[in-house]
DNA sequence: TTGCTTTTTGCATATTTATTCATTTATTTT
DNA sequence: AAAATAAATGAATAAATATGCAAAAAGCAA
């Protein structure tokens, strides 16, 4: 299962370069040692919530949502990760524990991602409650959070 | 030539509704009495700089660039029009005269449109210089300005 | 582990979108 | 106005993207 590596790689590539087709993305991934088919990219791009916008030169390019929003950019979102202590599933919800005073800040990252899977979050001082949308499995939320904060899954209790 | 009516109509439709395919847009236009083919829509959408982004429900929808930027929304951009006095072509450039003190404000509308055809603008107190990109005809710029400020063409000198 | 369920993936194909070419319609030039 | 040039459009088709389905891989429960 290379999806876990592929998704962040795709995200990074389309954020940094002008990708105008699946074909082109396929080659960029191959150059990074990641092989898959166009069909898989189609599914990945949809899952990532990637869009296709004008490249300003009369053509189109793929893009990540809110890529203009610096709080979400690939390069700096890892900053939030060190404050996360652990994650526990509870009653269909997720509880994320952070360093004291950091819950709100971390929750903002999650909210800003505007992921469909997450209905919303409530943050206290050192605890975030993540409320998944109806019909979303815990596992889907984990995958989703891993997208928002790569490396996060290592913090999941019992893993 | 119905392009002049069609483009603003397309813009309005995709700004207000969730359009997920050319086919769907075709029907909406037909309902408004505008008939064309899918091929034409493909060209129109590209010219409008329209994008396709996640609809938040796992699918895609078409969008206008900066549709979140209220200074550009269809509903309020007409406000700038009354301050425009006339437009003159000169040396491959366009000179727009406005009411005193209003040039900068009007120029911001034009800049915000991020149209490919327009390389940039310089605004004084009551005059805007619009600099078209190389290879763009005056006529193309007129069409383009008409898109940004519907009704503008009536102000063009000698028309 | 073993069997059961869910997820991921490729292949083939369907669907959607873009482009080429020919024609018409508009615009500019003389 | 007439001729010449450029722009717009549709039909057919090419190219790009999405999806159904089956197989394989991964995760889960006991």
PDB file of C-alpha atoms in Angstrom, chain A residues 7-153:
ATOM      1  CA  UNK A   7      -0.834  11.219  -1.416  1.00  0.00           C
ATOM      2  CA  UNK A   8       1.600  13.553   0.321  1.00  0.00           C
ATOM      3  CA  UNK A   9       3.907  13.282  -2.687  1.00  0.00           C
ATOM      4  CA  UNK A  10       1.116  14.300  -5.052  1.00  0.00           C
ATOM      5  CA  UNK A  11       0.173  17.132  -2.765  1.00  0.00           C
ATOM      6  CA  UNK A  12       3.707  18.422  -2.736  1.00  0.00           C
ATOM      7  CA  UNK A  13       4.211  18.128  -6.472  1.00  0.00           C
ATOM      8  CA  UNK A  14       1.070  19.976  -7.481  1.00  0.00           C
ATOM      9  CA  UNK A  15       1.738  22.636  -4.876  1.00  0.00           C
ATOM     10  CA  UNK A  16       5.232  23.273  -6.177  1.00  0.00           C
ATOM     11  CA  UNK A  17       4.991  22.694  -9.917  1.00  0.00           C
ATOM     12  CA  UNK A  18       2.564  23.397 -12.708  1.00  0.00           C
ATOM     13  CA  UNK A  19       0.959  20.053 -13.404  1.00  0.00           C
ATOM     14  CA  UNK A  20      -1.450  20.092 -16.289  1.00  0.00           C
ATOM     15  CA  UNK A  21      -2.471  16.451 -16.625  1.00  0.00           C
ATOM     16  CA  UNK A  22      -2.535  13.099 -14.884  1.00  0.00           C
ATOM     17  CA  UNK A  23       0.002  11.924 -17.413  1.00  0.00           C
ATOM     18  CA  UNK A  24       2.460  14.583 -16.338  1.00  0.00           C
ATOM     19  CA  UNK A  25       1.907  13.867 -12.672  1.00  0.00           C
ATOM     20  CA  UNK A  26       2.440  10.200 -13.373  1.00  0.00           C
ATOM     21  CA  UNK A  27       5.915  10.923 -14.694  1.00  0.00           C
ATOM     22  CA  UNK A  28       6.868  13.170 -11.804  1.00  0.00           C
ATOM     23  CA  UNK A  29       5.871  10.441  -9.393  1.00  0.00           C
ATOM     24  CA  UNK A  30       7.776   7.839 -11.330  1.00  0.00           C
ATOM     25  CA  UNK A  31      10.873  10.029 -11.055  1.00  0.00           C
ATOM     26  CA  UNK A  32      10.406   9.842  -7.300  1.00  0.00           C
ATOM     27  CA  UNK A  33      10.128   6.081  -7.412  1.00  0.00           C
ATOM     28  CA  UNK A  34       6.365   6.007  -7.018  1.00  0.00           C
ATOM     29  CA  UNK A  35       4.526   3.977  -9.658  1.00  0.00           C
ATOM     30  CA  UNK A  36       0.802   3.840 -10.235  1.00  0.00           C
ATOM     31  CA  UNK A  37      -1.765   4.234 -12.994  1.00  0.00           C
ATOM     32  CA  UNK A  38      -3.795   7.162 -14.229  1.00  0.00           C
ATOM     33  CA  UNK A  39      -6.893   5.627 -12.685  1.00  0.00           C
ATOM     34  CA  UNK A  40      -5.298   5.762  -9.282  1.00  0.00           C
ATOM     35  CA  UNK A  41      -4.314   9.387  -9.729  1.00  0.00           C
ATOM     36  CA  UNK A  42      -7.838  10.283 -10.664  1.00  0.00           C
ATOM     37  CA  UNK A  43      -9.014   8.800  -7.376  1.00  0.00           C
ATOM     38  CA  UNK A  44      -6.176  10.318  -5.381  1.00  0.00           C
ATOM     39  CA  UNK A  45      -6.718  13.807  -6.703  1.00  0.00           C
ATOM     40  CA  UNK A  46     -10.372  13.615  -5.858  1.00  0.00           C
ATOM     41  CA  UNK A  47      -9.599  12.396  -2.351  1.00  0.00           C
ATOM     42  CA  UNK A  48      -7.090  15.165  -1.833  1.00  0.00           C
ATOM     43  CA  UNK A  49      -9.722  17.677  -2.856  1.00  0.00           C
ATOM     44  CA  UNK A  50      -7.367  18.899  -5.547  1.00  0.00           C
ATOM     45  CA  UNK A  51      -8.730  21.353  -8.073  1.00  0.00           C
ATOM     46  CA  UNK A  52      -7.862  22.462 -11.547  1.00  0.00           C
ATOM     47  CA  UNK A  53      -7.526  26.173 -12.165  1.00  0.00           C
ATOM     48  CA  UNK A  54      -6.258  28.529 -14.812  1.00  0.00           C
ATOM     49  CA  UNK A  55      -2.475  28.690 -15.002  1.00  0.00           C
ATOM     50  CA  UNK A  56      -2.644  32.291 -16.161  1.00  0.00           C
ATOM     51  CA  UNK A  57      -1.222  31.329 -19.539  1.00  0.00           C
ATOM     52  CA  UNK A  58      -4.396  30.110 -21.160  1.00  0.00           C
ATOM     53  CA  UNK A  59      -4.080  26.592 -19.806  1.00  0.00           C
ATOM     54  CA  UNK A  60      -4.922  24.724 -16.643  1.00  0.00           C
ATOM     55  CA  UNK A  61      -2.970  23.387 -13.686  1.00  0.00           C
ATOM     56  CA  UNK A  62      -3.849  21.225 -10.722  1.00  0.00           C
ATOM     57  CA  UNK A  63      -3.854  22.843  -7.328  1.00  0.00           C
ATOM     58  CA  UNK A  64      -4.432  22.124  -3.682  1.00  0.00           C
ATOM     59  CA  UNK A  65      -7.314  23.964  -2.027  1.00  0.00           C
ATOM     60  CA  UNK A  66      -6.310  27.087  -0.083  1.00  0.00           C
ATOM     61  CA  UNK A  67      -2.791  26.690  -1.364  1.00  0.00           C
ATOM     62  CA  UNK A  68      -2.630  30.449  -0.997  1.00  0.00           C
ATOM     63  CA  UNK A  69      -3.382  30.091   2.685  1.00  0.00           C
ATOM     64  CA  UNK A  70       0.008  29.883   4.289  1.00  0.00           C
ATOM     65  CA  UNK A  71      -1.304  28.242   7.433  1.00  0.00           C
ATOM     66  CA  UNK A  72      -1.944  25.155   5.358  1.00  0.00           C
ATOM     67  CA  UNK A  73       1.077  24.975   3.109  1.00  0.00           C
ATOM     68  CA  UNK A  74       3.069  21.790   3.027  1.00  0.00           C
ATOM     69  CA  UNK A  75       6.192  23.536   4.173  1.00  0.00           C
ATOM     70  CA  UNK A  76       5.016  24.861   7.497  1.00  0.00           C
ATOM     71  CA  UNK A  77       2.174  22.733   8.708  1.00  0.00           C
ATOM     72  CA  UNK A  78       4.530  20.272  10.352  1.00  0.00           C
ATOM     73  CA  UNK A  79       5.133  22.871  13.008  1.00  0.00           C
ATOM     74  CA  UNK A  80       1.935  21.878  14.670  1.00  0.00           C
ATOM     75  CA  UNK A  81       2.873  18.252  14.954  1.00  0.00           C
ATOM     76  CA  UNK A  82       5.373  18.442  17.831  1.00  0.00           C
ATOM     77  CA  UNK A  83       2.673  19.739  20.179  1.00  0.00           C
ATOM     78  CA  UNK A  84       0.462  16.714  19.622  1.00  0.00           C
ATOM     79  CA  UNK A  85       0.912  14.125  22.349  1.00  0.00           C
ATOM     80  CA  UNK A  86      -1.528  11.373  21.508  1.00  0.00           C
ATOM     81  CA  UNK A  87      -4.795  10.496  19.870  1.00  0.00           C
ATOM     82  CA  UNK A  88      -7.545   8.268  21.186  1.00  0.00           C
ATOM     83  CA  UNK A  89     -10.771   7.077  19.643  1.00  0.00           C
ATOM     84  CA  UNK A  90     -13.795   7.442  21.882  1.00  0.00           C
ATOM     85  CA  UNK A  91     -17.468   6.989  21.156  1.00  0.00           C
ATOM     86  CA  UNK A  92     -17.006   7.539  17.459  1.00  0.00           C
ATOM     87  CA  UNK A  93     -15.114  10.735  18.135  1.00  0.00           C
ATOM     88  CA  UNK A  94     -11.388  11.410  18.323  1.00  0.00           C
ATOM     89  CA  UNK A  95      -9.635  12.992  21.247  1.00  0.00           C
ATOM     90  CA  UNK A  96      -6.300  14.630  20.540  1.00  0.00           C
ATOM     91  CA  UNK A  97      -4.118  15.638  23.464  1.00  0.00           C
ATOM     92  CA  UNK A  98      -1.591  18.404  22.981  1.00  0.00           C
ATOM     93  CA  UNK A  99       0.933  20.284  25.078  1.00  0.00           C
ATOM     94  CA  UNK A 100      -0.830  22.711  27.436  1.00  0.00           C
ATOM     95  CA  UNK A 101      -2.157  25.800  25.673  1.00  0.00           C
ATOM     96  CA  UNK A 102      -1.657  24.361  22.223  1.00  0.00           C
ATOM     97  CA  UNK A 103      -4.964  22.714  21.520  1.00  0.00           C
ATOM     98  CA  UNK A 104      -6.594  25.698  19.909  1.00  0.00           C
ATOM     99  CA  UNK A 105      -3.691  26.320  17.623  1.00  0.00           C
ATOM    100  CA  UNK A 106      -3.585  22.720  16.456  1.00  0.00           C
ATOM    101  CA  UNK A 107      -7.339  22.654  15.999  1.00  0.00           C
ATOM    102  CA  UNK A 108      -7.113  25.605  13.652  1.00  0.00           C
ATOM    103  CA  UNK A 109      -4.909  23.547  11.355  1.00  0.00           C
ATOM    104  CA  UNK A 110      -7.469  20.822  11.292  1.00  0.00           C
ATOM    105  CA  UNK A 111     -10.356  23.219  10.737  1.00  0.00           C
ATOM    106  CA  UNK A 112      -8.507  25.029   7.982  1.00  0.00           C
ATOM    107  CA  UNK A 113      -8.078  21.843   6.048  1.00  0.00           C
ATOM    108  CA  UNK A 114     -11.835  21.881   5.447  1.00  0.00           C
ATOM    109  CA  UNK A 115     -11.845  18.138   5.028  1.00  0.00           C
ATOM    110  CA  UNK A 116     -15.219  16.650   4.285  1.00  0.00           C
ATOM    111  CA  UNK A 117     -14.663  13.796   6.725  1.00  0.00           C
ATOM    112  CA  UNK A 118     -14.480  16.150   9.700  1.00  0.00           C
ATOM    113  CA  UNK A 119     -17.676  17.849  10.756  1.00  0.00           C
ATOM    114  CA  UNK A 120     -15.843  20.092  13.191  1.00  0.00           C
ATOM    115  CA  UNK A 121     -13.548  20.383  16.189  1.00  0.00           C
ATOM    116  CA  UNK A 122     -13.788  21.734  19.698  1.00  0.00           C
ATOM    117  CA  UNK A 123     -10.570  22.755  21.433  1.00  0.00           C
ATOM    118  CA  UNK A 124      -9.897  23.345  25.103  1.00  0.00           C
ATOM    119  CA  UNK A 125      -6.504  24.112  26.563  1.00  0.00           C
ATOM    120  CA  UNK A 126      -4.751  20.842  25.848  1.00  0.00           C
ATOM    121  CA  UNK A 127      -7.479  18.723  24.279  1.00  0.00           C
ATOM    122  CA  UNK A 128      -9.147  18.710  20.897  1.00  0.00           C
ATOM    123  CA  UNK A 129     -12.321  16.847  20.178  1.00  0.00           C
ATOM    124  CA  UNK A 130     -12.616  15.931  16.509  1.00  0.00           C
ATOM    125  CA  UNK A 131     -16.150  15.204  15.368  1.00  0.00           C
ATOM    126  CA  UNK A 132     -16.368  13.068  12.240  1.00  0.00           C
ATOM    127  CA  UNK A 133     -19.249  13.479   9.874  1.00  0.00           C
ATOM    128  CA  UNK A 134     -21.992  10.848   9.862  1.00  0.00           C
ATOM    129  CA  UNK A 135     -21.118   7.817   7.809  1.00  0.00           C
ATOM    130  CA  UNK A 136     -17.380   8.363   8.114  1.00  0.00           C
ATOM    131  CA  UNK A 137     -15.453   5.548   9.768  1.00  0.00           C
ATOM    132  CA  UNK A 138     -12.810   6.125  12.382  1.00  0.00           C
ATOM    133  CA  UNK A 139     -10.302   4.722  10.004  1.00  0.00           C
ATOM    134  CA  UNK A 140     -11.249   7.258   7.349  1.00  0.00           C
ATOM    135  CA  UNK A 141     -10.734  10.058   9.828  1.00  0.00           C
ATOM    136  CA  UNK A 142      -7.328   8.667  10.742  1.00  0.00           C
ATOM    137  CA  UNK A 143      -6.338   8.631   7.084  1.00  0.00           C
ATOM    138  CA  UNK A 144      -7.674  12.111   6.722  1.00  0.00           C
ATOM    139  CA  UNK A 145      -5.782  13.428   9.747  1.00  0.00           C
ATOM    140  CA  UNK A 146      -2.658  11.789   8.467  1.00  0.00           C
ATOM    141  CA  UNK A 147      -3.097  13.857   5.330  1.00  0.00           C
ATOM    142  CA  UNK A 148      -3.451  17.051   7.298  1.00  0.00           C
ATOM    143  CA  UNK A 149      -0.555  16.253   9.612  1.00  0.00           C
ATOM    144  CA  UNK A 150       1.775  13.712   8.031  1.00  0.00           C
ATOM    145  CA  UNK A 151       3.400  11.567  10.668  1.00  0.00           C
ATOM    146  CA  UNK A 152       0.436  11.914  12.972  1.00  0.00           C
ATOM    147  CA  UNK A 153      -0.540   8.272  12.874  1.00  0.00           C
TER     148      UNK A 153
END
